[in-house]
Short mmCIF file of C-alpha atoms and ligand atoms in Angstrom, two decimals:
data_model
loop_
_atom_site.label_atom_id
_atom_site.label_comp_id
_atom_site.label_asym_id
_atom_site.label_seq_id
_atom_site.Cartn_x
_atom_site.Cartn_y
_atom_site.Cartn_z
CA MET X 258 25.66 238.80 -27.88
CA SER X 259 26.79 240.47 -31.10
CA GLN X 260 28.24 243.97 -31.22
CA PRO X 261 25.62 246.72 -31.63
CA PRO X 262 25.50 248.02 -35.19
CA ALA X 263 26.33 251.69 -35.75
CA ILE X 264 23.53 253.97 -36.98
CA PRO X 265 23.56 254.00 -40.78
CA PHE X 266 23.49 257.77 -41.07
CA ASP X 267 23.44 257.70 -44.85
CA ASN X 268 20.12 255.88 -44.83
CA PRO X 269 17.48 258.46 -45.77
CA LEU X 270 14.99 256.68 -43.52
CA HIS X 271 16.72 258.33 -40.60
CA LEU X 272 16.70 261.86 -41.76
CA GLY X 273 14.08 264.42 -40.86
CA GLN X 274 11.48 261.88 -39.96
CA GLU X 275 10.63 259.41 -37.26
CA VAL X 276 13.37 256.83 -36.82
CA GLY X 277 11.48 253.58 -36.37
CA VAL X 278 13.59 250.83 -34.87
CA GLU X 279 12.31 248.39 -37.46
CA ALA X 280 13.47 250.75 -40.16
CA ILE X 281 16.98 250.57 -38.79
CA ILE X 282 17.65 246.92 -38.20
CA GLY X 283 14.61 244.80 -39.01
CA ALA X 284 11.88 243.97 -36.53
CA ASP X 285 13.14 240.44 -35.77
CA GLU X 286 16.51 241.70 -34.55
CA TRP X 287 15.56 244.52 -32.20
CA PRO X 288 15.26 242.72 -28.84
CA VAL X 289 19.07 242.30 -28.62
CA PHE X 290 19.79 245.69 -30.05
CA ASN X 291 21.55 248.42 -28.16
CA MET X 292 22.08 251.72 -29.92
CA ASN X 293 25.58 253.09 -29.49
CA VAL X 294 26.46 256.66 -30.46
CA ASP X 295 29.08 259.26 -29.67
CA ILE X 296 26.56 261.78 -28.35
CA ALA X 297 22.99 261.40 -27.10
CA ILE X 298 21.04 264.67 -27.00
CA VAL X 299 17.94 264.64 -24.83
CA GLY X 300 15.24 267.02 -26.12
CA ALA X 301 14.54 268.01 -29.74
CA GLY X 302 13.66 271.65 -29.05
CA LEU X 303 15.62 274.59 -30.40
CA ALA X 304 18.54 274.10 -27.98
CA GLY X 305 18.91 270.38 -28.77
CA LEU X 306 18.66 270.91 -32.53
CA THR X 307 21.21 273.73 -32.36
CA ALA X 308 23.64 271.59 -30.36
CA ALA X 309 23.25 268.77 -32.89
CA HIS X 310 24.28 270.68 -36.03
CA PRO X 311 27.97 271.46 -35.44
CA LEU X 312 28.57 268.11 -33.74
CA GLN X 313 27.03 266.15 -36.61
CA ALA X 314 28.92 268.25 -39.15
CA ALA X 315 32.15 267.45 -37.29
CA GLY X 316 31.50 263.74 -37.84
CA TYR X 317 30.21 262.65 -34.44
CA SER X 318 27.46 260.05 -34.53
CA LEU X 319 24.54 261.36 -32.56
CA LEU X 320 20.95 260.69 -31.69
CA LEU X 321 18.26 263.02 -30.40
CA LEU X 322 15.88 261.47 -27.90
CA GLU X 323 12.50 263.16 -27.74
CA LYS X 324 9.53 262.29 -25.57
CA SER X 325 6.89 263.81 -27.81
CA ARG X 326 5.88 262.81 -31.33
CA GLY X 327 7.50 265.69 -33.18
CA LEU X 328 10.34 268.14 -33.32
CA GLY X 329 10.43 271.58 -31.77
CA GLY X 330 9.33 271.44 -28.12
CA ARG X 331 7.83 274.87 -27.50
CA LEU X 332 7.97 275.66 -31.22
CA ALA X 333 4.57 274.02 -31.30
CA SER X 334 1.76 274.15 -33.83
CA TYR X 335 -1.72 272.65 -33.62
CA ARG X 336 -4.79 272.12 -35.79
CA LEU X 337 -8.04 273.50 -34.40
CA ASN X 338 -11.05 272.46 -36.45
CA GLY X 339 -8.65 271.89 -39.36
CA ALA X 340 -7.02 275.33 -39.07
CA ARG X 341 -3.30 275.54 -38.39
CA CYS X 342 -2.23 277.69 -35.43
CA ASP X 343 0.69 278.26 -33.06
CA ARG X 344 0.30 277.36 -29.45
CA GLY X 345 3.90 277.96 -28.34
CA LEU X 346 6.48 280.39 -29.74
CA ARG X 347 4.42 283.25 -31.21
CA TYR X 348 6.82 284.95 -33.61
CA LEU X 349 10.50 285.76 -34.13
CA THR X 350 12.13 289.18 -34.10
CA GLU X 351 15.70 290.11 -34.98
CA GLU X 352 16.81 290.55 -31.38
CA GLY X 353 20.21 289.03 -30.76
CA ARG X 354 23.08 288.02 -33.02
CA LEU X 355 22.18 284.33 -33.38
CA LEU X 356 18.48 284.95 -33.75
CA SER X 357 19.11 287.54 -36.47
CA GLY X 358 21.23 284.98 -38.33
CA LEU X 359 18.54 282.34 -37.97
CA VAL X 360 15.83 284.74 -39.14
CA ARG X 361 17.92 285.60 -42.20
CA SER X 362 18.49 281.96 -43.03
CA LEU X 363 14.83 280.95 -42.52
CA ARG X 364 13.66 283.88 -44.66
CA GLU X 365 15.96 282.83 -47.47
CA ARG X 366 14.51 279.33 -47.27
CA HIS X 367 10.94 280.77 -47.35
CA VAL X 368 10.11 279.13 -44.01
CA ILE X 369 9.26 282.43 -42.32
CA ARG X 370 8.09 285.79 -43.59
CA PRO X 371 7.26 289.19 -42.08
CA TRP X 372 3.91 289.23 -40.27
CA ILE X 373 3.54 292.68 -38.72
CA THR X 374 5.73 295.73 -38.30
CA ALA X 375 4.13 296.96 -35.11
CA SER X 376 2.44 295.25 -32.19
CA HIS X 377 0.26 296.75 -29.46
CA ARG X 378 0.07 296.75 -25.71
CA TYR X 379 -3.08 297.11 -23.65
CA THR X 380 -2.88 299.34 -20.58
CA ALA X 381 -5.24 301.48 -18.46
CA GLU X 382 -5.18 303.96 -21.39
CA GLY X 383 -6.43 301.28 -23.79
CA LEU X 384 -4.68 299.93 -26.88
CA GLN X 385 -1.27 301.55 -27.48
CA PRO X 386 1.13 300.93 -30.39
CA ASN X 387 4.60 299.57 -29.52
CA SER X 388 7.72 300.87 -31.27
CA PRO X 389 8.01 299.51 -34.80
CA GLN X 390 9.68 296.10 -35.05
CA THR X 391 9.20 293.42 -37.68
CA HIS X 392 7.69 290.19 -36.34
CA TYR X 393 8.32 287.06 -38.44
CA VAL X 394 6.11 283.97 -38.55
CA ALA X 395 6.01 280.63 -40.35
CA PRO X 396 2.78 280.41 -42.38
CA GLU X 397 3.00 276.60 -42.12
CA GLY X 398 3.18 276.90 -38.33
CA MET X 399 6.15 277.70 -36.11
CA SER X 400 6.93 273.98 -35.72
CA GLN X 401 7.99 274.16 -39.39
CA ILE X 402 11.12 275.96 -38.20
CA ALA X 403 12.10 272.92 -36.14
CA LYS X 404 11.25 270.57 -39.02
CA GLU X 405 13.54 272.59 -41.24
CA LEU X 406 16.38 272.67 -38.71
CA GLY X 407 15.99 268.99 -37.90
CA ARG X 408 15.82 267.81 -41.51
CA ASP X 409 19.09 265.86 -41.38
CA VAL X 410 19.25 264.96 -37.72
CA PRO X 411 18.48 261.43 -36.46
CA VAL X 412 15.72 261.44 -33.85
CA TRP X 413 13.90 258.84 -31.80
CA TYR X 414 10.46 260.12 -30.88
CA SER X 415 8.07 259.10 -28.13
CA ARG X 416 10.86 258.06 -25.80
CA ARG X 417 11.33 259.80 -22.49
CA VAL X 418 14.79 259.61 -20.99
CA ALA X 419 14.25 258.31 -17.48
CA ALA X 420 17.79 257.78 -16.15
CA ILE X 421 21.44 257.89 -17.08
CA THR X 422 24.14 255.85 -15.42
CA PRO X 423 27.90 255.81 -15.99
CA GLN X 424 29.13 252.96 -18.18
CA ALA X 425 32.75 253.24 -19.31
CA PRO X 426 33.70 254.98 -21.49
CA GLY X 427 30.48 257.04 -21.32
CA TRP X 428 26.86 256.70 -20.35
CA ARG X 429 24.00 254.26 -20.48
CA VAL X 430 20.77 256.16 -21.19
CA ARG X 431 17.56 254.44 -20.10
CA LEU X 432 14.39 255.31 -22.02
CA GLU X 433 10.69 254.88 -21.37
CA ALA X 434 8.32 254.37 -24.27
CA VAL X 435 5.71 257.11 -24.26
CA ARG X 436 3.32 255.41 -26.69
CA ALA X 437 2.68 251.91 -27.95
CA GLY X 438 4.84 250.82 -30.86
CA SER X 439 7.93 252.64 -29.63
CA ASP X 440 8.90 250.25 -26.88
CA ALA X 441 12.31 249.08 -28.06
CA PRO X 442 15.15 249.51 -27.75
CA LEU X 443 14.97 251.12 -24.36
CA GLU X 444 18.63 251.84 -23.99
CA VAL X 445 21.24 253.91 -25.74
CA THR X 446 24.92 254.06 -24.88
CA ALA X 447 26.85 257.22 -25.63
CA ARG X 448 30.27 258.71 -24.96
CA ALA X 449 28.61 261.99 -23.98
CA VAL X 450 25.14 263.23 -23.07
CA ILE X 451 23.59 266.66 -23.56
CA LEU X 452 20.39 267.40 -21.61
CA ALA X 453 18.62 270.08 -23.72
CA ILE X 454 15.47 270.23 -21.59
CA PRO X 455 14.04 272.61 -18.96
CA ALA X 456 16.07 272.57 -15.74
CA PRO X 457 13.34 271.03 -13.54
CA GLN X 458 13.13 268.10 -15.99
CA ALA X 459 16.93 267.83 -16.15
CA VAL X 460 17.07 267.64 -12.35
CA THR X 461 14.87 264.52 -12.29
CA ILE X 462 17.33 262.80 -14.67
CA LEU X 463 20.43 264.06 -12.85
CA ASP X 464 18.95 262.69 -9.63
CA THR X 465 19.51 259.22 -11.14
CA VAL X 466 23.26 259.84 -11.65
CA PRO X 467 25.32 258.61 -8.71
CA GLY X 468 27.64 261.14 -7.03
CA MET X 469 26.19 264.38 -8.40
CA ASN X 470 27.63 267.47 -6.71
CA ALA X 471 25.07 268.53 -4.07
CA ASP X 472 25.83 272.25 -4.46
CA VAL X 473 25.27 272.16 -8.25
CA MET X 474 22.05 270.19 -7.76
CA ASN X 475 20.81 272.76 -5.23
CA ARG X 476 21.58 275.61 -7.61
CA LEU X 477 19.86 273.78 -10.47
CA GLN X 478 16.80 273.35 -8.30
CA SER X 479 16.57 277.10 -7.91
CA VAL X 480 16.00 277.54 -11.68
CA THR X 481 12.26 278.09 -12.21
CA TYR X 482 9.79 278.58 -15.02
CA ASP X 483 6.57 280.54 -15.27
CA PRO X 484 3.66 278.42 -16.49
CA CYS X 485 1.18 279.58 -19.13
CA LEU X 486 -2.29 278.53 -20.23
CA THR X 487 -2.71 278.95 -23.97
CA LEU X 488 -6.26 279.14 -25.28
CA LEU X 489 -6.90 278.66 -29.00
CA ALA X 490 -10.28 280.02 -30.09
CA GLN X 491 -11.81 279.96 -33.56
CA TYR X 492 -14.73 282.24 -34.47
CA SER X 493 -17.43 282.17 -37.07
CA GLY X 494 -16.83 284.94 -39.64
CA ASN X 495 -20.30 286.50 -39.48
CA ARG X 496 -19.97 287.35 -35.77
CA VAL X 497 -16.73 289.23 -36.22
CA PRO X 498 -16.19 292.92 -37.08
CA ALA X 499 -15.10 293.55 -40.67
CA GLU X 500 -11.87 295.20 -39.51
CA ILE X 501 -9.87 294.00 -36.52
CA PRO X 502 -7.42 296.78 -35.59
CA TRP X 503 -4.84 294.59 -33.79
CA ARG X 504 -2.71 291.54 -34.53
CA SER X 505 -0.48 291.06 -31.48
CA VAL X 506 -1.35 292.60 -28.11
CA GLU X 507 0.66 292.39 -24.88
CA PHE X 508 -0.88 292.97 -21.45
CA PRO X 509 1.88 294.28 -19.17
CA GLY X 510 1.05 293.83 -15.49
CA ASP X 511 -2.35 292.26 -16.21
CA PRO X 512 -3.41 289.69 -13.58
CA ASP X 513 -5.11 287.43 -16.16
CA LEU X 514 -3.68 287.87 -19.65
CA SER X 515 -0.13 288.11 -20.98
CA TRP X 516 -0.72 288.16 -24.75
CA LEU X 517 -3.48 287.89 -27.33
CA GLY X 518 -2.85 287.41 -31.04
CA LEU X 519 -4.87 287.08 -34.23
CA ASP X 520 -3.16 283.85 -35.30
CA SER X 521 -5.23 283.42 -38.47
CA SER X 522 -3.69 286.62 -39.86
CA LYS X 523 -0.32 284.81 -40.01
CA ARG X 524 -1.56 282.69 -42.90
CA GLU X 525 -2.32 283.49 -46.51
CA SER X 526 -5.82 281.99 -46.64
CA SER X 527 -7.15 284.55 -44.20
CA SER X 528 -4.62 287.34 -44.29
CA SER X 529 -7.32 289.85 -43.41
CA GLY X 530 -7.95 287.76 -40.32
CA SER X 531 -11.69 288.21 -40.65
CA ASP X 532 -13.14 285.23 -42.57
CA ARG X 533 -12.69 282.62 -39.80
CA PRO X 534 -10.55 284.34 -37.21
CA LEU X 535 -8.45 282.20 -34.91
CA VAL X 536 -7.21 283.89 -31.78
CA VAL X 537 -4.53 282.71 -29.34
CA ILE X 538 -4.85 283.93 -25.75
CA ASN X 539 -1.93 283.41 -23.34
CA SER X 540 -2.71 283.69 -19.66
CA SER X 541 -0.58 285.48 -17.11
CA ALA X 542 1.77 283.26 -15.08
CA GLU X 543 -0.31 284.06 -12.00
CA LEU X 544 -3.55 282.77 -13.52
CA ALA X 545 -1.76 279.68 -14.91
CA ARG X 546 -0.32 278.83 -11.49
CA SER X 547 -3.82 278.80 -9.97
CA HIS X 548 -5.38 276.64 -12.71
CA LEU X 549 -2.54 274.47 -14.08
CA ASP X 550 -3.87 271.27 -12.54
CA ASP X 551 -7.62 271.92 -12.85
CA SER X 552 -9.40 268.74 -13.90
CA ASP X 553 -12.25 270.76 -15.40
CA VAL X 554 -10.99 273.68 -17.49
CA THR X 555 -14.39 275.10 -18.51
CA GLU X 556 -14.27 277.85 -15.93
CA VAL X 557 -10.77 279.07 -16.77
CA ILE X 558 -11.54 278.99 -20.51
CA GLU X 559 -14.62 281.19 -19.93
CA HIS X 560 -12.55 283.49 -17.74
CA LEU X 561 -9.85 283.95 -20.41
CA LEU X 562 -12.50 284.64 -23.06
CA SER X 563 -14.33 287.18 -20.93
CA GLN X 564 -11.06 288.97 -20.06
CA GLY X 565 -10.14 289.14 -23.75
CA ALA X 566 -13.68 290.32 -24.66
CA ALA X 567 -13.69 293.03 -21.98
CA ARG X 568 -10.49 294.51 -23.40
CA LEU X 569 -10.62 293.96 -27.16
CA GLY X 570 -14.22 293.36 -28.25
CA SER X 571 -17.29 291.43 -27.06
CA TRP X 572 -17.16 289.10 -30.11
CA LEU X 573 -14.17 287.38 -28.45
CA GLN X 574 -16.50 285.90 -25.81
CA THR X 575 -18.14 283.31 -28.06
CA PRO X 576 -15.84 281.19 -30.22
CA GLU X 577 -17.16 278.19 -32.13
CA HIS X 578 -14.17 276.00 -31.33
CA ARG X 579 -11.71 276.16 -28.45
CA HIS X 580 -8.74 274.25 -27.09
CA LEU X 581 -6.66 274.87 -23.96
CA HIS X 582 -3.02 273.86 -23.67
CA ARG X 583 -1.14 273.89 -20.36
CA TRP X 584 2.53 274.82 -20.38
CA ARG X 585 4.12 273.91 -17.05
CA TYR X 586 7.49 275.22 -18.28
CA ALA X 587 6.66 278.15 -20.57
CA ILE X 588 9.07 281.02 -19.88
CA PRO X 589 12.19 280.90 -17.67
CA ALA X 590 11.71 282.99 -14.51
CA GLN X 591 14.73 282.33 -12.27
CA VAL X 592 17.56 281.61 -14.73
CA TRP X 593 21.01 280.00 -14.64
CA PRO X 594 23.77 282.62 -14.96
CA GLN X 595 25.98 280.79 -17.50
CA ASP X 596 25.42 279.47 -21.06
CA THR X 597 25.54 275.83 -19.95
CA VAL X 598 25.97 273.59 -16.94
CA VAL X 599 29.03 271.40 -17.39
CA LEU X 600 28.85 268.67 -14.79
CA ASP X 601 31.94 267.36 -13.10
CA THR X 602 31.61 263.76 -14.26
CA ARG X 603 34.08 261.26 -15.74
CA ALA X 604 32.33 261.25 -19.15
CA PRO X 605 30.91 264.49 -20.61
CA LEU X 606 27.48 265.49 -19.30
CA VAL X 607 26.23 268.99 -20.14
CA CYS X 608 22.87 270.76 -19.68
CA CYS X 609 21.55 273.55 -21.89
CA GLY X 610 18.30 275.29 -22.79
CA ASP X 611 16.52 278.63 -22.68
CA TRP X 612 16.88 278.70 -18.89
CA CYS X 613 20.64 279.43 -19.27
CA GLY X 614 19.95 283.16 -19.71
CA SER X 615 16.98 285.49 -20.02
CA ARG X 616 16.58 285.95 -23.78
CA GLN X 617 14.42 282.90 -24.51
CA VAL X 618 15.02 281.88 -28.16
CA GLU X 619 18.36 283.71 -28.40
CA THR X 620 19.42 281.99 -25.16
CA ALA X 621 18.29 278.55 -26.40
CA LEU X 622 20.44 278.99 -29.54
CA ARG X 623 23.44 280.28 -27.63
CA SER X 624 23.19 277.63 -24.95
CA GLY X 625 22.85 274.79 -27.49
CA LEU X 626 26.01 275.97 -29.24
CA ALA X 627 27.88 276.29 -25.96
CA ALA X 628 26.88 272.72 -25.04
CA ALA X 629 28.14 271.44 -28.41
CA SER X 630 31.40 273.23 -27.93
CA SER X 631 31.87 271.89 -24.39
CA VAL X 632 31.18 268.29 -25.39
CA ASN X 633 33.54 268.55 -28.37
CA TYR X 634 36.23 269.98 -26.10
CA GLN X 635 35.84 267.07 -23.68
CA LEU X 636 35.76 264.41 -26.45
CA ASP X 637 37.91 264.80 -29.56
CA HIS X 638 38.68 268.52 -30.05
CA ARG X 639 37.42 268.42 -33.63
CA SER X 640 37.06 271.57 -35.66
CA LEU X 641 33.46 272.88 -35.38
CA THR X 642 31.91 274.81 -38.25
CA ALA X 643 30.21 278.13 -37.40
CA ILE X 644 26.44 277.74 -37.08
CA SER X 645 25.84 280.57 -39.58
CA GLN X 646 27.69 278.54 -42.22
CA LEU X 647 25.74 275.40 -41.34
CA TRP X 648 22.42 277.27 -41.60
CA GLU X 649 23.54 278.71 -44.92
CA ALA X 650 24.56 275.29 -46.23
CA GLN X 651 21.23 273.79 -45.13
CA GLY X 652 19.26 276.35 -47.16
C1 LIG G 940 3.19 280.06 -25.16
C2 LIG G 940 4.65 280.40 -25.41
C3 LIG G 940 4.98 281.53 -26.15
C4 LIG G 940 6.32 281.86 -26.36
N1 LIG G 940 6.63 282.99 -27.09
C5 LIG G 940 7.92 283.35 -27.27
C6 LIG G 940 8.27 284.50 -28.03
O1 LIG G 940 7.44 285.19 -28.56
N2 LIG G 940 9.62 284.82 -28.15
C7 LIG G 940 10.60 284.03 -27.60
O2 LIG G 940 11.80 284.32 -27.73
N3 LIG G 940 10.29 282.91 -26.90
C8 LIG G 940 8.98 282.56 -26.72
N4 LIG G 940 8.67 281.41 -26.03
C9 LIG G 940 9.77 280.63 -25.44
C10 LIG G 940 10.46 279.78 -26.51
O3 LIG G 940 9.51 279.00 -27.17
C11 LIG G 940 11.53 278.92 -25.80
O4 LIG G 940 12.45 279.80 -25.18
C12 LIG G 940 12.32 277.99 -26.69
O5 LIG G 940 11.51 277.36 -27.67
C13 LIG G 940 12.99 276.95 -25.77
O6 LIG G 940 13.69 275.96 -26.49
P1 LIG G 940 14.44 274.77 -25.69
O7 LIG G 940 15.05 273.90 -26.70
O8 LIG G 940 15.30 275.38 -24.64
O9 LIG G 940 13.30 273.99 -24.87
P2 LIG G 940 12.01 273.16 -25.39
O10 LIG G 940 11.43 273.79 -26.61
O11 LIG G 940 11.12 273.04 -24.19
O12 LIG G 940 12.59 271.72 -25.79
C14 LIG G 940 12.81 270.71 -24.83
C15 LIG G 940 12.39 269.38 -25.47
O13 LIG G 940 12.77 268.32 -24.58
C16 LIG G 940 11.75 267.35 -24.55
N5 LIG G 940 11.93 266.62 -23.28
C17 LIG G 940 11.77 267.08 -22.02
N6 LIG G 940 12.07 266.12 -21.12
C18 LIG G 940 12.45 265.02 -21.84
C19 LIG G 940 12.89 263.71 -21.48
N7 LIG G 940 13.03 263.33 -20.19
N8 LIG G 940 13.18 262.82 -22.46
C20 LIG G 940 13.07 263.18 -23.79
N9 LIG G 940 12.67 264.42 -24.17
C21 LIG G 940 12.36 265.32 -23.22
C22 LIG G 940 10.47 268.15 -24.68
O14 LIG G 940 9.39 267.35 -25.16
C23 LIG G 940 10.88 269.24 -25.67
O15 LIG G 940 10.64 268.84 -27.01
C24 LIG G 940 7.34 281.04 -25.83
C25 LIG G 940 7.01 279.88 -25.12
C26 LIG G 940 5.66 279.55 -24.92
C27 LIG G 940 5.32 278.29 -24.18
#
């Protein structure tokens, strides 16, 4: 069998778009093909993309392996009845050193812009303003942030990493095709692997690695996430009040709701938010836990709508279009106390993600960078460029 070809990284077919196997080597060759890279990164969310940048800039060949069809993970956008909306990350604020740098860079690139300067919270006293803080959003949808960050990174989509096994000098990564047409190759070999996915999903992969330290595995199993049900609801303009006095409302301590936002006001075409309002309702973790596996979601959708209507206006009860998304791993609850998990294996194997701390996006950025640094330290000790410089250069 011939030697596996290296990824032609200078081929624009690989950059910022789906890497089809046929595009790489020609359809008639792929059955004998085995992709070989320095570093395989599992998960193309914020942590995986952040880990990729300094390593790629340092000259490592790498490949992101992503089970879904697009970049971003929980930076997720959706089209409801043709209208763009965000069903994951709601907005960015300048909380944290890395996040502030990212916000600055994305603003300069016109990917995000200020949305509101003050949000609200709903309590027993009714609607209360929060302290002023600028919230930034991407008018093209928050997934645009991931598209921008992943512009130059090679990615294989629709492939779930099912197992990794040691194969000197590194790892053999076994993939499962998630949709038809992406069924080969089903293996990647890499000198190092970064698992940039929620801890419970990382555990199922680590379970396939022989000789994992039982204590570390037990501690990893104690990392947990809160689930969330996200309801997208679009309303007909003539049933909506002319002025809607809120944009982003939190519900501290509420048994049913955690957040409700006027998503349509993030975008130019309906900046008043009143021509065809689109509202995003996030459930509480408690409600999500009770309904996460419901086969019929009609009842929970009606419940979310009536809870929103009871608090913020009866018009919220009757949308024209609706869509419910279930997040099993929405927000880290029980977190890992360090920036990464560096496993004690012969070849580098490191886990990262927003569960390595309690600051969500800031943690995902920090953890991705720490994973890159750890893998570089274990491989070739190359000089890594600061992420702020890489973001600046990308702009
Ligand atoms: C509804 C909602 C609202 C939120 N709002 C905010 C907010 O306002 N502020 C804030 O800071 N944070 C918020 N967050 C959290 C924030 O989105 C996350 O902290 C952050 O995006 C996590 O990035 P990540 O890279 O760690 O994980 P993810 O984004 O989950 O990325 C992991 C990726 O790995 C992929 N994957 C998983 N398993 C495999 C496998 N076996 N093989 C291949 N690929 C795999 C997944 O498909 C995914 O793309 C919100 C989250 C949700 C769900």
